[in-house]
Amino acid sequence: MTSPQLPRRSLLLGGLGVIGVGALAACTSGGAGHAGDAAHASNTPHVGMDMGNGKTIGPVPSAGPSAGQKLVTATLTPKRTTLDLGGVTVDTWAYGDSLPGQAIRATAGDFLRVTVDNQLPADTTVHWHGIRLRNAADGVPGVTQDAIRPGARYVYEFTAPDPGTFFFHPHVGLQLDRGLYAPLILDDPAEPGGYDAEWVVVLDDWLDGVGTTPDDVLAKLIADGGPANGNGGMDGMGGMGGMDHGGMGGMNHGMGQAPWGDAGDVTYPHYLINGKTPTDPTTLSAKPGQRVRLRVINAASDSIFTVALGGHRMTLTHADGHPVQPTEVGAFYIGMGERYDAIVTLGDGAFPLVAAPFGKQGHALAVVRTGAGAAPGPDAMPSELGGQVFLGSRLLPSAGSRLPDRAPDATVNLTLNGAMKPYLWGMNGAPYGKNSPLLARAGQRLRINVVNMTMMSHPLHLHGPAFALADTGLRKDTLLLAPMESRQLDLDPEVGDWMVHCHNTYHAEAGMMILLSATA
Ligand code: C2O
Ligand code: CU
């Protein structure tokens, strides 16, 4: 089992690349069940991310709600549970006994006080994905807090300033690829409405408890990748990026179809919409002619989905919570961690709402029902999936969602590096823990020049304030980058240490993360 000298940091954050991940593999090679995780929790020393200096980060008290600010409270109970996914029953970890977990709903500007009662056999945290919140509530172990130990409670307190479709999940290991996720919906007090009903549609790829666990899968990816070269990974990673770069110069978006290169690393037996397989799908009901707002969240760990509703066009209205110029599409891509809102005017009957994972077998399905008629079968495939698939990063921002016009005060470079064989991922040439933080100043406009130097696509996610694409001004917090793609992102950083990482859970755990450190 775990070497007692191994810093816990490496298990939580994958910060030591090969070494850290190898230890993770050793811990979980016991096979079925979650016993290995319990062993982590009790045997491993508790060390912050500052390389074993023993620093602890206790909760940072908040001033509480200000006068006139509404207080919204919730309790989350991450725990072991048994879930019926529809034709398949799994032992897994979830928030309570439902999948997705119970949504938290509030109005933009409210003060949230969320108590986490950790009933898992492992450390955990909660990250509020996409929320522009105070750094101390961001949920990153070793950076903004100490992880919540098994049996412990922790209170997150923050103002949620912006409306939109968000979600939350742990920021520890591969826990997101179990059942630990739930929507966070912030209503807009100024929302014009214009729709009759609203459905939250959460997509997931599922393998936990189906003969394996996420930890087993990562161990296998590393083993199949073969031994790393003698340079300990770092040099190999830098070289890999450089070599691949040569043949692919200039590749960029704009040609429409299938820009994502290699499909994901992981094979999933099931794909879910709102926690159910196509065998026993969720039914979403409304009346013919009604306008429905879909809030689509991709909570998957290794799957980019194409989403379509059979017989319907969808009007995209928000990207990662930010209003966009309404754009009508037949189908759209959604990467891990992304959210898109769409308005649909419903026909009469029963229709398949399908999310097909890019480059993989199988799909997720829900039934949209407004009238009589046979439900679409589990294999129903809307013809829209075979037409033009819209790339959300081509949306244009609505006027109110732009960053104020300003020239960048500072520029930093960010490369995404790595490969499947050996299974090593990093940023700026090294895995997390070995790369240096991106430095920024609050009050300045930062430009980030991003280059994906790998042959896979990666959903790049920034904690803290949302960035804007420098060319169009589109605001996002998660951006799908195609193989060898370059982008410029503009950002007004807020004080704190913020994670920047790939939202492929396996890539992040293997080291594809870096800190953005903003000082006053
Ligand atoms: Cu949803 Cu740091 O991630
Ligand atoms: Cu990635």
XYZ file of C-alpha atoms and ligand atoms in Angstrom:
524
model
C 0.000 0.000 0.000
C 1.009 3.593 0.234
C 4.494 4.475 1.286
C 4.136 6.618 4.371
C 6.764 9.047 3.079
C 4.820 9.809 -0.061
C 3.344 13.277 0.164
C -0.407 13.180 0.006
C -0.196 15.989 -2.515
C 0.878 13.566 -5.193
C -2.225 11.478 -4.721
C -4.584 14.395 -4.688
C -3.099 16.418 -7.476
C -1.006 14.114 -9.576
C 1.719 16.634 -8.956
C 4.623 14.240 -9.209
C 3.759 12.888 -12.604
C 4.973 9.350 -13.000
C 5.967 8.879 -9.412
C 2.724 10.134 -7.947
C 0.558 8.277 -10.356
C 2.510 5.079 -9.923
C 1.805 5.215 -6.225
C -1.849 5.732 -6.951
C -1.826 2.649 -9.123
C -0.178 0.606 -6.413
C -2.790 1.671 -3.913
C -5.759 0.699 -5.957
C -4.564 -2.427 -7.698
C -6.435 -4.483 -5.115
C -9.353 -4.586 -7.521
C -13.022 -4.463 -6.620
C -14.450 -2.196 -4.014
C -13.081 0.997 -2.623
C -10.864 -0.414 0.086
C -7.798 1.165 -1.471
C -9.291 4.579 -1.015
C -9.957 4.035 2.626
C -6.324 3.075 2.996
C -5.229 6.339 1.386
C -7.330 8.305 3.717
C -6.012 6.758 6.883
C -2.368 6.079 6.039
C -1.168 8.993 4.022
C 0.261 12.037 5.729
C -1.598 15.246 5.156
C 0.575 17.737 3.356
C -0.242 20.945 1.521
C 0.880 21.480 -2.035
C 4.017 23.338 -0.990
C 6.192 20.266 -1.364
C 5.942 18.696 2.023
C 6.394 21.751 4.197
C 3.419 20.681 6.283
C 1.528 23.933 5.747
C -2.146 23.640 6.560
C -4.878 25.783 5.138
C -7.821 26.093 7.475
C -11.175 27.576 6.511
C -10.940 31.307 5.846
C -13.824 32.963 7.651
C -16.245 34.954 5.551
C -18.041 38.091 6.632
C -21.350 36.352 5.946
C -24.200 37.811 3.919
C -24.283 41.578 3.752
C -27.400 43.558 4.609
C -30.105 42.809 2.081
C -28.290 39.831 0.597
C -30.322 36.638 0.566
C -28.792 33.640 2.346
C -29.191 30.271 0.600
C -28.151 27.203 2.567
C -27.635 23.595 1.522
C -26.007 20.455 2.849
C -24.100 17.989 0.702
C -23.456 14.452 1.819
C -20.838 12.793 -0.350
C -21.109 9.081 0.473
C -20.936 5.541 -0.782
C -24.227 4.492 -2.256
C -25.931 2.122 -4.664
C -27.526 3.677 -7.729
C -29.910 2.302 -10.322
C -28.792 3.785 -13.629
C -31.585 2.033 -15.530
C -30.873 -1.612 -16.211
C -27.606 -1.452 -14.309
C -27.043 -1.107 -10.583
C -23.719 0.210 -9.341
C -21.936 0.755 -6.065
C -20.417 4.193 -6.310
C -19.909 7.522 -4.583
C -22.513 10.277 -4.930
C -23.994 13.331 -3.216
C -26.757 11.624 -1.242
C -28.542 8.827 -3.050
C -29.304 10.503 -6.345
C -27.528 11.067 -9.635
C -26.980 13.865 -10.436
C -26.956 15.147 -6.866
C -29.713 17.502 -5.763
C -29.305 20.783 -7.652
C -28.564 23.968 -5.748
C -30.600 26.895 -7.022
C -30.291 30.536 -6.073
C -30.457 33.984 -7.624
C -27.342 35.755 -8.851
C -25.992 37.880 -6.018
C -27.177 35.539 -3.256
C -24.887 34.377 -0.469
C -24.422 30.596 -0.415
C -23.597 28.654 2.708
C -23.073 24.997 1.842
C -22.115 22.469 4.500
C -20.305 19.368 3.331
C -20.680 16.310 5.552
C -17.983 13.992 4.210
C -19.198 10.421 4.572
C -16.786 9.098 1.944
C -13.927 6.774 2.897
C -11.599 9.382 1.365
C -10.725 13.053 1.495
C -12.827 15.327 -0.665
C -13.547 18.981 -1.502
C -16.190 20.809 -3.526
C -15.303 23.083 -6.442
C -17.981 25.469 -7.756
C -17.226 25.195 -11.441
C -17.440 28.487 -13.309
C -18.423 30.611 -10.309
C -16.495 33.880 -9.834
C -16.135 33.505 -6.077
C -13.724 34.400 -3.321
C -10.573 32.320 -3.683
C -10.898 30.735 -0.235
C -14.126 28.958 -1.274
C -12.767 27.545 -4.538
C -12.357 24.008 -3.238
C -8.824 23.121 -4.346
C -6.980 21.005 -1.763
C -3.511 22.222 -0.957
C -4.233 25.549 -2.663
C -7.339 27.113 -1.136
C -8.075 24.687 1.702
C -7.050 21.436 3.292
C -9.051 18.522 1.975
C -12.081 17.518 4.049
C -11.162 14.341 5.906
C -13.523 11.344 6.118
C -16.127 12.037 8.789
C -15.373 15.768 8.824
C -17.591 18.700 7.943
C -16.655 21.854 6.057
C -18.644 24.992 5.318
C -18.294 26.841 2.017
C -19.453 30.457 2.114
C -19.422 32.708 -0.914
C -21.396 35.180 -2.942
C -22.410 33.818 -6.335
C -22.383 37.029 -8.351
C -23.342 35.991 -11.872
C -26.388 34.203 -13.274
C -26.053 31.048 -15.319
C -25.805 27.293 -15.586
C -23.007 25.873 -13.434
C -22.214 22.668 -11.573
C -20.094 21.484 -8.705
C -17.839 18.489 -8.115
C -14.862 17.385 -5.985
C -11.369 18.578 -6.825
C -9.682 15.466 -5.487
C -8.284 12.643 -7.590
C -10.726 11.034 -10.004
C -13.820 11.554 -7.831
C -15.642 13.467 -10.573
C -15.702 10.263 -12.632
C -17.770 8.601 -9.929
C -21.224 10.051 -9.213
C -20.082 13.193 -7.417
C -21.612 16.067 -9.394
C -24.734 18.220 -9.321
C -26.091 21.330 -11.055
C -25.781 24.821 -9.611
C -28.303 27.138 -11.256
C -28.207 30.876 -10.639
C -31.271 32.712 -11.855
C -30.997 36.108 -13.447
C -33.197 38.716 -11.754
C -33.244 40.545 -15.109
C -33.975 37.435 -17.184
C -36.431 38.332 -19.945
C -37.781 34.797 -19.802
C -39.609 34.012 -22.991
C -39.877 30.327 -22.230
C -42.497 28.136 -20.593
C -40.416 25.477 -18.901
C -36.849 24.624 -18.128
C -34.950 21.334 -18.091
C -31.517 20.743 -16.658
C -29.818 18.066 -18.779
C -26.665 16.580 -17.256
C -24.488 14.372 -19.474
C -22.048 11.791 -18.152
C -19.836 8.899 -19.186
C -20.041 6.060 -16.685
C -17.797 3.191 -15.650
C -17.600 3.230 -11.840
C -18.809 -0.004 -10.285
C -19.138 -1.759 -13.654
C -16.256 -4.124 -12.992
C -13.821 -1.266 -12.453
C -13.222 2.083 -10.812
C -11.726 5.315 -12.139
C -8.553 4.647 -10.126
C -8.157 1.204 -11.721
C -8.648 2.746 -15.155
C -5.951 5.363 -14.624
C -3.573 2.693 -13.327
C -4.183 0.714 -16.500
C -3.677 3.726 -18.769
C -0.326 4.307 -17.135
C 0.660 0.638 -17.318
C -0.400 0.388 -20.988
C 1.558 3.530 -21.754
C 4.690 1.634 -20.850
C 7.562 2.891 -18.769
C 8.406 6.554 -19.037
C 11.771 7.407 -20.511
C 14.769 7.818 -18.262
C 14.397 11.550 -18.068
C 11.636 11.236 -15.537
C 9.016 12.489 -17.911
C 9.778 16.177 -18.026
C 12.220 16.224 -20.881
C 10.240 13.622 -22.720
C 7.117 15.691 -22.418
C 8.722 18.842 -23.721
C 10.256 16.967 -26.611
C 7.010 15.249 -27.464
C 5.216 18.527 -27.814
C 7.996 19.958 -29.926
C 8.170 17.008 -32.296
C 4.484 16.755 -32.907
C 4.332 20.439 -33.546
C 6.301 20.201 -36.782
C 3.879 18.471 -39.108
C 0.694 20.192 -38.053
C 1.358 23.909 -38.209
C -1.556 26.147 -38.885
C -4.331 23.707 -38.128
C -7.241 25.565 -36.702
C -10.984 25.568 -36.363
C -13.311 26.784 -39.005
C -13.751 23.758 -41.196
C -16.621 22.515 -39.126
C -16.646 18.762 -38.816
C -14.865 16.544 -36.335
C -11.970 18.682 -35.232
C -11.183 16.665 -32.133
C -8.453 14.275 -33.247
C -8.046 11.156 -31.121
C -11.166 10.214 -29.206
C -10.833 9.965 -25.446
C -8.507 7.650 -23.600
C -11.175 5.736 -21.729
C -13.821 3.257 -22.881
C -17.140 3.621 -21.061
C -19.851 0.962 -20.876
C -22.596 3.566 -20.292
C -23.553 7.111 -21.180
C -26.132 8.895 -19.057
C -28.563 11.786 -19.203
C -29.658 12.808 -15.726
C -28.269 9.596 -14.289
C -30.087 7.148 -16.596
C -29.042 4.913 -19.481
C -31.059 4.750 -22.744
C -32.619 1.508 -21.464
C -34.641 3.319 -18.812
C -34.377 6.930 -19.920
C -35.432 10.099 -18.173
C -38.632 11.518 -19.667
C -38.905 15.295 -19.984
C -42.529 16.384 -20.408
C -44.130 19.544 -21.765
C -46.956 20.604 -24.071
C -46.720 20.883 -27.856
C -45.725 24.382 -28.934
C -44.165 25.251 -25.608
C -40.777 26.911 -25.529
C -38.378 25.104 -23.245
C -34.999 26.237 -21.983
C -32.457 23.423 -21.907
C -29.510 23.838 -19.559
C -27.027 21.254 -20.805
C -24.065 20.387 -18.567
C -21.277 18.002 -19.589
C -20.166 16.325 -16.340
C -18.294 13.556 -18.174
C -14.612 12.903 -17.550
C -13.358 11.772 -20.950
C -16.162 12.353 -23.501
C -16.948 15.244 -25.819
C -20.613 14.905 -26.773
C -22.638 15.896 -29.804
C -26.139 16.889 -28.666
C -29.305 16.870 -30.775
C -33.064 16.703 -30.245
C -34.737 14.657 -32.975
C -37.003 16.729 -35.234
C -36.033 20.044 -33.676
C -33.686 22.976 -34.124
C -32.222 24.518 -30.996
C -31.377 28.160 -30.387
C -28.231 28.480 -28.302
C -28.563 31.389 -25.856
C -25.765 30.961 -23.275
C -22.234 29.540 -23.242
C -20.874 28.572 -19.803
C -23.581 30.809 -18.296
C -22.787 33.873 -20.428
C -25.435 35.267 -22.792
C -24.595 34.966 -26.490
C -26.151 36.215 -29.703
C -28.899 33.617 -30.211
C -27.794 31.060 -32.770
C -29.955 28.318 -34.249
C -28.314 24.919 -34.665
C -29.293 21.337 -35.413
C -26.606 19.803 -33.193
C -23.714 21.084 -31.104
C -20.535 19.848 -29.431
C -20.093 20.108 -25.683
C -16.764 19.365 -23.995
C -16.193 18.199 -20.448
C -16.997 21.026 -18.032
C -18.800 23.135 -20.664
C -22.415 24.252 -20.403
C -24.772 25.454 -23.126
C -28.299 26.780 -22.755
C -30.718 26.447 -25.658
C -34.334 27.365 -26.336
C -36.452 24.848 -28.244
C -40.026 25.151 -29.486
C -41.460 21.687 -29.075
C -43.367 19.668 -31.635
C -46.145 17.189 -30.840
C -45.134 13.661 -29.930
C -42.178 11.861 -28.366
C -38.612 12.691 -29.418
C -35.102 11.434 -28.631
C -32.722 13.871 -26.944
C -29.358 12.260 -27.657
C -25.770 12.955 -26.612
C -23.315 10.950 -28.721
C -19.711 10.735 -27.453
C -17.241 11.848 -30.116
C -15.254 8.914 -31.516
C -16.777 6.318 -29.198
C -19.472 3.648 -29.264
C -22.781 4.155 -27.486
C -24.776 7.228 -26.557
C -26.904 8.867 -23.885
C -30.623 9.372 -24.417
C -33.593 11.046 -22.781
C -37.169 11.149 -24.087
C -38.876 14.476 -24.712
C -42.638 13.923 -24.618
C -45.371 16.409 -25.475
C -48.042 14.041 -26.788
C -49.079 10.514 -27.540
C -47.016 8.034 -29.524
C -44.420 5.395 -28.953
C -41.303 6.526 -27.140
C -38.115 6.426 -29.192
C -36.181 3.222 -28.522
C -32.827 3.091 -26.777
C -31.011 3.131 -30.130
C -32.878 6.104 -31.605
C -30.460 8.429 -33.417
C -31.708 11.869 -34.472
C -30.765 12.625 -38.079
C -29.493 16.014 -36.836
C -26.441 14.198 -35.426
C -25.325 13.477 -38.984
C -25.614 17.091 -40.186
C -23.532 20.143 -39.381
C -22.425 20.069 -35.768
C -21.967 23.523 -34.294
C -18.838 24.418 -32.382
C -19.828 26.531 -29.369
C -16.641 28.584 -29.319
C -17.887 30.176 -32.565
C -20.772 31.831 -30.734
C -20.629 35.605 -30.393
C -21.114 37.335 -27.058
C -24.196 39.415 -26.380
C -23.303 43.053 -25.811
C -23.712 42.894 -22.042
C -21.434 39.919 -21.565
C -18.237 41.397 -23.054
C -15.178 42.329 -21.028
C -14.629 46.088 -21.015
C -12.412 47.104 -23.949
C -8.815 47.254 -22.837
C -5.414 46.393 -24.242
C -3.525 43.639 -22.391
C -1.153 44.892 -19.692
C 0.730 41.610 -19.540
C 1.023 38.402 -21.555
C 1.831 34.846 -20.484
C 2.286 31.700 -22.541
C 0.594 28.418 -21.783
C 1.305 25.172 -23.600
C -0.602 21.929 -23.215
C 1.777 18.987 -23.460
C 1.768 15.234 -23.286
C 0.784 11.998 -24.872
C -0.870 8.643 -24.327
C 2.359 6.615 -24.468
C 3.757 7.125 -21.954
C 0.625 8.423 -20.247
C 1.982 11.799 -19.205
C 0.244 15.147 -19.354
C 1.413 18.581 -18.339
C 1.394 22.299 -18.933
C 4.333 24.518 -19.852
C 6.465 21.430 -20.317
C 5.970 19.739 -16.968
C 3.329 18.069 -14.835
C 1.618 20.040 -12.086
C 3.931 20.528 -9.137
C 6.937 20.785 -11.458
C 5.675 23.675 -13.583
C 5.831 27.271 -12.365
C 2.658 29.256 -11.711
C 1.487 31.755 -14.300
C 1.909 35.137 -12.612
C -0.630 37.928 -12.840
C -1.696 41.148 -11.154
C -5.243 41.933 -10.127
C -6.373 45.142 -11.787
C -4.449 44.329 -14.945
C -5.697 42.787 -18.161
C -3.866 39.509 -18.745
C -3.538 37.877 -22.137
C -2.860 34.134 -22.165
C -1.429 32.705 -25.380
C -2.508 29.073 -25.328
C -1.089 26.387 -27.597
C -2.283 22.791 -27.512
C 0.898 20.930 -28.508
C -0.706 17.483 -28.350
C -2.618 15.272 -30.748
C -5.706 15.184 -28.537
C -8.305 17.798 -27.776
C -8.532 19.198 -24.262
C -11.224 21.249 -22.515
C -9.143 23.981 -20.880
C -10.782 25.273 -17.689
C -9.830 28.346 -15.678
C -11.007 28.840 -12.114
C -11.991 32.333 -11.030
C -13.272 35.022 -13.386
C -14.279 33.921 -16.886
C -11.949 34.737 -19.753
C -12.853 36.205 -23.139
C -11.652 34.871 -26.480
C -9.414 37.684 -27.726
C -10.747 37.546 -31.292
C -14.504 37.521 -30.703
C -14.965 38.503 -27.059
C -16.944 35.337 -26.254
C -16.862 34.751 -22.508
C -16.245 31.218 -21.270
C -14.642 29.340 -18.413
C -14.007 26.115 -20.337
C -12.718 25.999 -23.911
C -12.301 22.978 -26.145
C -8.920 23.098 -27.844
C -8.417 20.886 -30.897
C -5.055 19.168 -31.520
C -2.353 21.783 -32.204
C -4.847 24.640 -31.869
C -3.735 28.074 -30.627
C -5.951 30.655 -28.913
C -5.570 33.945 -27.134
C -7.579 34.457 -23.957
C -8.089 37.759 -22.138
C -8.754 37.861 -18.434
C -9.152 40.323 -15.555
C -7.628 38.242 -12.750
C -8.735 38.514 -9.140
C -6.368 38.062 -6.207
C -5.642 34.450 -5.361
C -4.221 31.158 -6.559
C -6.483 29.764 -9.260
C -6.251 26.413 -11.013
C -5.907 26.245 -14.768
C -6.340 22.689 -16.027
C -7.648 20.233 -18.532
C -11.175 19.133 -17.611
C -10.433 15.603 -18.737
C -10.285 14.196 -15.202
C -7.613 11.658 -16.140
C -5.392 14.232 -17.813
C -5.704 16.591 -14.844
C -4.882 13.824 -12.386
C -1.864 12.846 -14.489
C -0.539 16.406 -14.244
C -2.265 18.625 -16.847
C -2.736 21.522 -14.457
C -0.977 24.757 -13.540
C -1.607 27.580 -11.096
C -2.491 31.129 -12.045
C -1.293 33.219 -9.162
C -2.631 36.773 -9.026
C -1.375 39.300 -6.528
C -2.808 42.710 -5.657
Cu -14.708 21.680 -12.946
Cu -10.975 22.635 -11.591
O -12.863 22.095 -12.325
Cu -6.745 16.918 -21.556
